[in-house]
Amino acid sequence: MSTPSAVRWHDGKLLILDQRQLPGVVEYLEIDDVQGGWDAINTLAVRGAPAIGIAAGYTLVVAMAAEGRDLEAKPGQFLAQLEQYATHLESARPTAVNLSWAVRRICERAKRSANLDAIREEAEHIHEEDRAICRAIGVNGRELIKPGNGVLTHCNAGALAVSELGTATAPLYLNHQQGMPFRVYVDETRPLLQGARLTAWELSEAGMDVTLICDNMAASLMAESKIDLVIVGTDRVTRNGDVINKIGTLNLAILCAHYGIPFYVACPSSTYDPETKFGHEVTIEQRDPSEVLGESAARVPVHNPAFDVTPVNLVSAIITDRGIARPPLAVALERLLIENND
Ligand code: MRU
């Protein structure tokens, strides 16, 4: 694959691809303390639910390594320091469940063995598991795309948002590798243009047939029968099957219902949050007005939520690494992701 990795881990060094500069500049930031990791996540140098979980896991490792091996002799202090860093990292972004999921996994591991090797191993497991999860989503979702289809996606749930292959894009990558012809329409995804800067770039670099559209063009394409299915990623799926994803996802789901187009969500098991019952309970990140205002000189209030909630009744199916969940989604997700948890 030609896309550079969002997170690199080599010889105890954590490198984060600075996605704010893509696609023009490919540059890595070296993270060596907790504040560096927090800033990278908060300012979207690294973004995408699984990638921020992976980055947070390694950030805890480098931050604890900087404390020195001496702390391993004092397990109580080791755990207290780790907890302080973990809580801080969790505050970097509120919506994607993968961030706290990954950080809590590291803390749980440290409770069993409070040492650097154990937490490094756990961070590496999280990264390795994500590769397998994305591939499984790709394998499970492949059948949903037929030769000649027009597929619409939103934001970036691609390789840049995970370890590799992406979630929403994994079925696209696998079918493309097998030579299947299809077209991908990419929403530019205002205000930060993850679709235009990241998804359009990575899929076209992979050789796919990609067309970029403004967010407000989806309805007209659907009216012209150019879209056969929509696949998006997610930052969190709640117990009832509500989907929290990039702002604008809800618009697409409503359009799909109107035009009778399947609306699919790719959800890794790490993004399923059975502890939260409904989508409206999830904190939606509000971002800086300047992202929307851009160069505008207007002095007006700005509303800038980064995510929206798509109600479960608008979702045709959820593609997970353990299979495809079909309605009733709450029951199907529980069966696939809780009961099958070995
Ligand atoms: O604000 P971002 O760029 O982190 O938002 C990313 C998304 O909404 C993705 O669709 C989601 O995280 C899934 S990534 C596999």
PDB file of C-alpha atoms in Angstrom, residues 141-318:
ATOM      1  CA  GLY A 141     -17.875  -6.159   3.601  1.00  0.00           C
ATOM      2  CA  ARG A 142     -16.627  -7.151   0.143  1.00  0.00           C
ATOM      3  CA  GLU A 143     -19.880  -8.808  -0.888  1.00  0.00           C
ATOM      4  CA  LEU A 144     -21.793  -5.518  -0.472  1.00  0.00           C
ATOM      5  CA  ILE A 145     -20.060  -3.975  -3.500  1.00  0.00           C
ATOM      6  CA  LYS A 146     -20.853  -5.230  -6.998  1.00  0.00           C
ATOM      7  CA  PRO A 147     -18.920  -4.597 -10.216  1.00  0.00           C
ATOM      8  CA  GLY A 148     -19.821  -1.218 -11.703  1.00  0.00           C
ATOM      9  CA  ASN A 149     -21.284   0.193  -8.461  1.00  0.00           C
ATOM     10  CA  GLY A 150     -21.033   3.833  -7.430  1.00  0.00           C
ATOM     11  CA  VAL A 151     -19.984   4.013  -3.781  1.00  0.00           C
ATOM     12  CA  LEU A 152     -20.185   7.206  -1.735  1.00  0.00           C
ATOM     13  CA  THR A 153     -18.110   7.748   1.402  1.00  0.00           C
ATOM     14  CA  HIS A 154     -17.753  10.619   3.858  1.00  0.00           C
ATOM     15  CA  CYS A 155     -14.813  11.984   5.860  1.00  0.00           C
ATOM     16  CA  ASN A 156     -11.817   9.642   6.101  1.00  0.00           C
ATOM     17  CA  ALA A 157     -12.362   6.158   7.449  1.00  0.00           C
ATOM     18  CA  GLY A 158      -9.420   5.063   5.343  1.00  0.00           C
ATOM     19  CA  ALA A 159      -5.922   3.770   5.969  1.00  0.00           C
ATOM     20  CA  LEU A 160      -4.955   7.147   7.445  1.00  0.00           C
ATOM     21  CA  ALA A 161      -7.552   6.723  10.197  1.00  0.00           C
ATOM     22  CA  VAL A 162      -6.351   3.290  11.357  1.00  0.00           C
ATOM     23  CA  SER A 163      -3.346   0.951  11.125  1.00  0.00           C
ATOM     24  CA  GLU A 164      -3.921   0.015   7.469  1.00  0.00           C
ATOM     25  CA  LEU A 165      -6.740  -0.542   4.898  1.00  0.00           C
ATOM     26  CA  GLY A 166      -9.236   1.636   6.809  1.00  0.00           C
ATOM     27  CA  THR A 167     -12.664   0.522   7.943  1.00  0.00           C
ATOM     28  CA  ALA A 168     -15.171   1.941   5.434  1.00  0.00           C
ATOM     29  CA  THR A 169     -12.489   1.682   2.761  1.00  0.00           C
ATOM     30  CA  ALA A 170     -11.297  -1.860   3.574  1.00  0.00           C
ATOM     31  CA  PRO A 171     -13.919  -3.547   1.314  1.00  0.00           C
ATOM     32  CA  LEU A 172     -12.952  -1.057  -1.415  1.00  0.00           C
ATOM     33  CA  TYR A 173      -9.238  -1.825  -1.134  1.00  0.00           C
ATOM     34  CA  LEU A 174      -9.793  -5.592  -1.188  1.00  0.00           C
ATOM     35  CA  ASN A 175     -12.184  -5.520  -4.158  1.00  0.00           C
ATOM     36  CA  HIS A 176      -9.910  -3.143  -6.036  1.00  0.00           C
ATOM     37  CA  GLN A 177      -6.939  -5.452  -5.424  1.00  0.00           C
ATOM     38  CA  GLN A 178      -8.997  -8.268  -6.999  1.00  0.00           C
ATOM     39  CA  GLY A 179      -9.573  -6.113 -10.086  1.00  0.00           C
ATOM     40  CA  MET A 180     -13.262  -5.265  -9.503  1.00  0.00           C
ATOM     41  CA  PRO A 181     -14.294  -2.072 -11.324  1.00  0.00           C
ATOM     42  CA  PHE A 182     -16.340   0.466  -9.316  1.00  0.00           C
ATOM     43  CA  ARG A 183     -16.465   4.233  -8.793  1.00  0.00           C
ATOM     44  CA  VAL A 184     -15.922   5.975  -5.478  1.00  0.00           C
ATOM     45  CA  TYR A 185     -17.484   9.373  -4.777  1.00  0.00           C
ATOM     46  CA  VAL A 186     -15.846  11.207  -1.898  1.00  0.00           C
ATOM     47  CA  ASP A 187     -17.562  13.987   0.060  1.00  0.00           C
ATOM     48  CA  GLU A 188     -15.071  16.783   0.651  1.00  0.00           C
ATOM     49  CA  THR A 189     -16.253  16.904   4.312  1.00  0.00           C
ATOM     50  CA  ARG A 190     -16.390  20.484   5.488  1.00  0.00           C
ATOM     51  CA  PRO A 191     -14.934  22.171   7.450  1.00  0.00           C
ATOM     52  CA  LEU A 192     -11.605  20.306   7.700  1.00  0.00           C
ATOM     53  CA  LEU A 193     -11.791  18.494   4.355  1.00  0.00           C
ATOM     54  CA  GLN A 194     -10.789  15.016   5.505  1.00  0.00           C
ATOM     55  CA  GLY A 195     -12.527  13.673   2.390  1.00  0.00           C
ATOM     56  CA  ALA A 196     -10.836  15.989  -0.083  1.00  0.00           C
ATOM     57  CA  ARG A 197      -7.383  16.002   1.525  1.00  0.00           C
ATOM     58  CA  LEU A 198      -7.170  12.448   2.844  1.00  0.00           C
ATOM     59  CA  THR A 199      -9.684   9.984   1.348  1.00  0.00           C
ATOM     60  CA  ALA A 200      -9.536  11.263  -2.225  1.00  0.00           C
ATOM     61  CA  TRP A 201      -5.761  11.273  -1.972  1.00  0.00           C
ATOM     62  CA  GLU A 202      -5.236   7.800  -0.504  1.00  0.00           C
ATOM     63  CA  LEU A 203      -7.797   6.061  -2.749  1.00  0.00           C
ATOM     64  CA  SER A 204      -6.509   7.710  -5.919  1.00  0.00           C
ATOM     65  CA  GLU A 205      -2.922   6.855  -4.934  1.00  0.00           C
ATOM     66  CA  ALA A 206      -4.134   3.247  -4.686  1.00  0.00           C
ATOM     67  CA  GLY A 207      -5.370   3.511  -8.273  1.00  0.00           C
ATOM     68  CA  MET A 208      -9.129   3.627  -7.635  1.00  0.00           C
ATOM     69  CA  ASP A 209     -11.607   5.543  -9.795  1.00  0.00           C
ATOM     70  CA  VAL A 210     -12.308   8.473  -7.440  1.00  0.00           C
ATOM     71  CA  THR A 211     -14.506  11.541  -7.921  1.00  0.00           C
ATOM     72  CA  LEU A 212     -14.521  14.334  -5.363  1.00  0.00           C
ATOM     73  CA  ILE A 213     -17.793  16.135  -4.611  1.00  0.00           C
ATOM     74  CA  CYS A 214     -18.864  18.959  -2.294  1.00  0.00           C
ATOM     75  CA  ASP A 215     -20.960  17.771   0.635  1.00  0.00           C
ATOM     76  CA  ASN A 216     -24.083  19.395  -0.816  1.00  0.00           C
ATOM     77  CA  MET A 217     -23.923  17.407  -4.063  1.00  0.00           C
ATOM     78  CA  ALA A 218     -24.821  13.962  -2.731  1.00  0.00           C
ATOM     79  CA  ALA A 219     -28.592  14.346  -3.237  1.00  0.00           C
ATOM     80  CA  SER A 220     -28.275  15.303  -6.884  1.00  0.00           C
ATOM     81  CA  LEU A 221     -25.963  12.344  -7.577  1.00  0.00           C
ATOM     82  CA  MET A 222     -28.452  10.030  -5.901  1.00  0.00           C
ATOM     83  CA  ALA A 223     -31.297  11.527  -7.927  1.00  0.00           C
ATOM     84  CA  GLU A 224     -29.273  10.684 -11.045  1.00  0.00           C
ATOM     85  CA  SER A 225     -28.904   7.042  -9.835  1.00  0.00           C
ATOM     86  CA  LYS A 226     -25.113   7.363  -9.651  1.00  0.00           C
ATOM     87  CA  ILE A 227     -24.883   6.051  -6.072  1.00  0.00           C
ATOM     88  CA  ASP A 228     -25.614   2.374  -5.358  1.00  0.00           C
ATOM     89  CA  LEU A 229     -24.488   2.363  -1.740  1.00  0.00           C
ATOM     90  CA  VAL A 230     -22.970   4.551   0.954  1.00  0.00           C
ATOM     91  CA  ILE A 231     -20.281   3.273   3.357  1.00  0.00           C
ATOM     92  CA  VAL A 232     -19.029   5.388   6.236  1.00  0.00           C
ATOM     93  CA  GLY A 233     -16.899   4.783   9.305  1.00  0.00           C
ATOM     94  CA  THR A 234     -17.867   5.572  12.887  1.00  0.00           C
ATOM     95  CA  ASP A 235     -16.454   7.040  16.077  1.00  0.00           C
ATOM     96  CA  ARG A 236     -18.859   5.152  18.305  1.00  0.00           C
ATOM     97  CA  VAL A 237     -21.818   2.807  17.970  1.00  0.00           C
ATOM     98  CA  THR A 238     -24.018   2.728  21.065  1.00  0.00           C
ATOM     99  CA  ARG A 239     -25.792  -0.318  22.439  1.00  0.00           C
ATOM    100  CA  ASN A 240     -29.031   0.386  20.526  1.00  0.00           C
ATOM    101  CA  GLY A 241     -27.103   0.708  17.221  1.00  0.00           C
ATOM    102  CA  ASP A 242     -27.063   4.520  16.889  1.00  0.00           C
ATOM    103  CA  VAL A 243     -24.024   5.672  14.901  1.00  0.00           C
ATOM    104  CA  ILE A 244     -21.898   8.657  15.852  1.00  0.00           C
ATOM    105  CA  ASN A 245     -19.704   9.795  12.976  1.00  0.00           C
ATOM    106  CA  LYS A 246     -18.370  12.880  11.208  1.00  0.00           C
ATOM    107  CA  ILE A 247     -20.824  15.747  10.886  1.00  0.00           C
ATOM    108  CA  GLY A 248     -22.801  15.264   7.677  1.00  0.00           C
ATOM    109  CA  THR A 249     -23.189  11.509   8.077  1.00  0.00           C
ATOM    110  CA  LEU A 250     -26.793  11.978   9.218  1.00  0.00           C
ATOM    111  CA  ASN A 251     -27.577  13.975   6.048  1.00  0.00           C
ATOM    112  CA  LEU A 252     -26.388  11.039   3.946  1.00  0.00           C
ATOM    113  CA  ALA A 253     -28.406   8.493   5.925  1.00  0.00           C
ATOM    114  CA  ILE A 254     -31.572  10.556   5.463  1.00  0.00           C
ATOM    115  CA  LEU A 255     -30.889  10.891   1.733  1.00  0.00           C
ATOM    116  CA  CYS A 256     -30.326   7.144   1.454  1.00  0.00           C
ATOM    117  CA  ALA A 257     -33.685   6.466   3.131  1.00  0.00           C
ATOM    118  CA  HIS A 258     -35.381   8.839   0.681  1.00  0.00           C
ATOM    119  CA  TYR A 259     -33.781   7.294  -2.398  1.00  0.00           C
ATOM    120  CA  GLY A 260     -33.856   3.670  -1.186  1.00  0.00           C
ATOM    121  CA  ILE A 261     -30.052   3.357  -1.188  1.00  0.00           C
ATOM    122  CA  PRO A 262     -28.331   1.081   1.350  1.00  0.00           C
ATOM    123  CA  PHE A 263     -26.514   2.978   4.096  1.00  0.00           C
ATOM    124  CA  TYR A 264     -23.687   0.884   5.583  1.00  0.00           C
ATOM    125  CA  VAL A 265     -21.449   1.625   8.554  1.00  0.00           C
ATOM    126  CA  ALA A 266     -18.068  -0.043   9.079  1.00  0.00           C
ATOM    127  CA  CYS A 267     -17.520  -0.519  12.818  1.00  0.00           C
ATOM    128  CA  PRO A 268     -14.499  -2.228  14.380  1.00  0.00           C
ATOM    129  CA  SER A 269     -15.263  -4.080  17.628  1.00  0.00           C
ATOM    130  CA  SER A 270     -13.106  -1.427  19.370  1.00  0.00           C
ATOM    131  CA  THR A 271     -15.638   1.267  18.364  1.00  0.00           C
ATOM    132  CA  TYR A 272     -18.725  -0.474  19.758  1.00  0.00           C
ATOM    133  CA  ASP A 273     -19.747   1.017  23.098  1.00  0.00           C
ATOM    134  CA  PRO A 274     -22.304  -1.229  24.817  1.00  0.00           C
ATOM    135  CA  GLU A 275     -21.914   0.804  28.039  1.00  0.00           C
ATOM    136  CA  THR A 276     -23.773   3.718  26.417  1.00  0.00           C
ATOM    137  CA  LYS A 277     -27.375   2.935  25.545  1.00  0.00           C
ATOM    138  CA  PHE A 278     -28.264   5.680  23.068  1.00  0.00           C
ATOM    139  CA  GLY A 279     -26.475   8.030  20.681  1.00  0.00           C
ATOM    140  CA  HIS A 280     -27.856  11.175  22.290  1.00  0.00           C
ATOM    141  CA  GLU A 281     -25.920  10.332  25.483  1.00  0.00           C
ATOM    142  CA  VAL A 282     -22.550  10.719  23.712  1.00  0.00           C
ATOM    143  CA  THR A 283     -20.634  13.980  24.081  1.00  0.00           C
ATOM    144  CA  ILE A 284     -20.264  15.594  20.683  1.00  0.00           C
ATOM    145  CA  GLU A 285     -17.017  17.509  20.270  1.00  0.00           C
ATOM    146  CA  GLN A 286     -17.511  21.207  19.509  1.00  0.00           C
ATOM    147  CA  ARG A 287     -14.604  22.700  17.618  1.00  0.00           C
ATOM    148  CA  ASP A 288     -13.213  26.173  17.094  1.00  0.00           C
ATOM    149  CA  PRO A 289     -15.329  28.651  15.059  1.00  0.00           C
ATOM    150  CA  SER A 290     -12.285  29.553  12.969  1.00  0.00           C
ATOM    151  CA  GLU A 291     -12.530  26.143  11.242  1.00  0.00           C
ATOM    152  CA  VAL A 292     -15.871  27.188   9.745  1.00  0.00           C
ATOM    153  CA  LEU A 293     -15.219  30.876   9.295  1.00  0.00           C
ATOM    154  CA  GLY A 294     -11.981  30.354   7.403  1.00  0.00           C
ATOM    155  CA  GLU A 295     -11.163  33.535   5.536  1.00  0.00           C
ATOM    156  CA  SER A 296     -14.657  34.992   6.042  1.00  0.00           C
ATOM    157  CA  ALA A 297     -14.637  38.439   7.595  1.00  0.00           C
ATOM    158  CA  ALA A 298     -18.180  37.983   8.965  1.00  0.00           C
ATOM    159  CA  ARG A 299     -18.474  38.482  12.710  1.00  0.00           C
ATOM    160  CA  VAL A 300     -21.234  35.954  13.428  1.00  0.00           C
ATOM    161  CA  PRO A 301     -21.636  33.111  15.889  1.00  0.00           C
ATOM    162  CA  VAL A 302     -20.580  29.732  14.528  1.00  0.00           C
ATOM    163  CA  HIS A 303     -21.984  26.280  15.233  1.00  0.00           C
ATOM    164  CA  ASN A 304     -19.245  23.689  14.694  1.00  0.00           C
ATOM    165  CA  PRO A 305     -20.015  20.199  16.024  1.00  0.00           C
ATOM    166  CA  ALA A 306     -17.477  17.660  14.718  1.00  0.00           C
ATOM    167  CA  PHE A 307     -19.904  14.719  14.737  1.00  0.00           C
ATOM    168  CA  ASP A 308     -23.590  13.857  14.463  1.00  0.00           C
ATOM    169  CA  VAL A 309     -25.793  10.964  15.543  1.00  0.00           C
ATOM    170  CA  THR A 310     -27.467   8.771  12.927  1.00  0.00           C
ATOM    171  CA  PRO A 311     -30.394   6.904  14.483  1.00  0.00           C
ATOM    172  CA  VAL A 312     -30.316   3.144  14.178  1.00  0.00           C
ATOM    173  CA  ASN A 313     -33.468   3.017  12.027  1.00  0.00           C
ATOM    174  CA  LEU A 314     -31.594   4.729   9.169  1.00  0.00           C
ATOM    175  CA  VAL A 315     -28.755   2.175   9.142  1.00  0.00           C
ATOM    176  CA  SER A 316     -29.077  -0.738   6.688  1.00  0.00           C
ATOM    177  CA  ALA A 317     -26.279  -2.833   8.198  1.00  0.00           C
ATOM    178  CA  ILE A 318     -23.109  -2.525  10.268  1.00  0.00           C
TER     179      ILE A 318
END
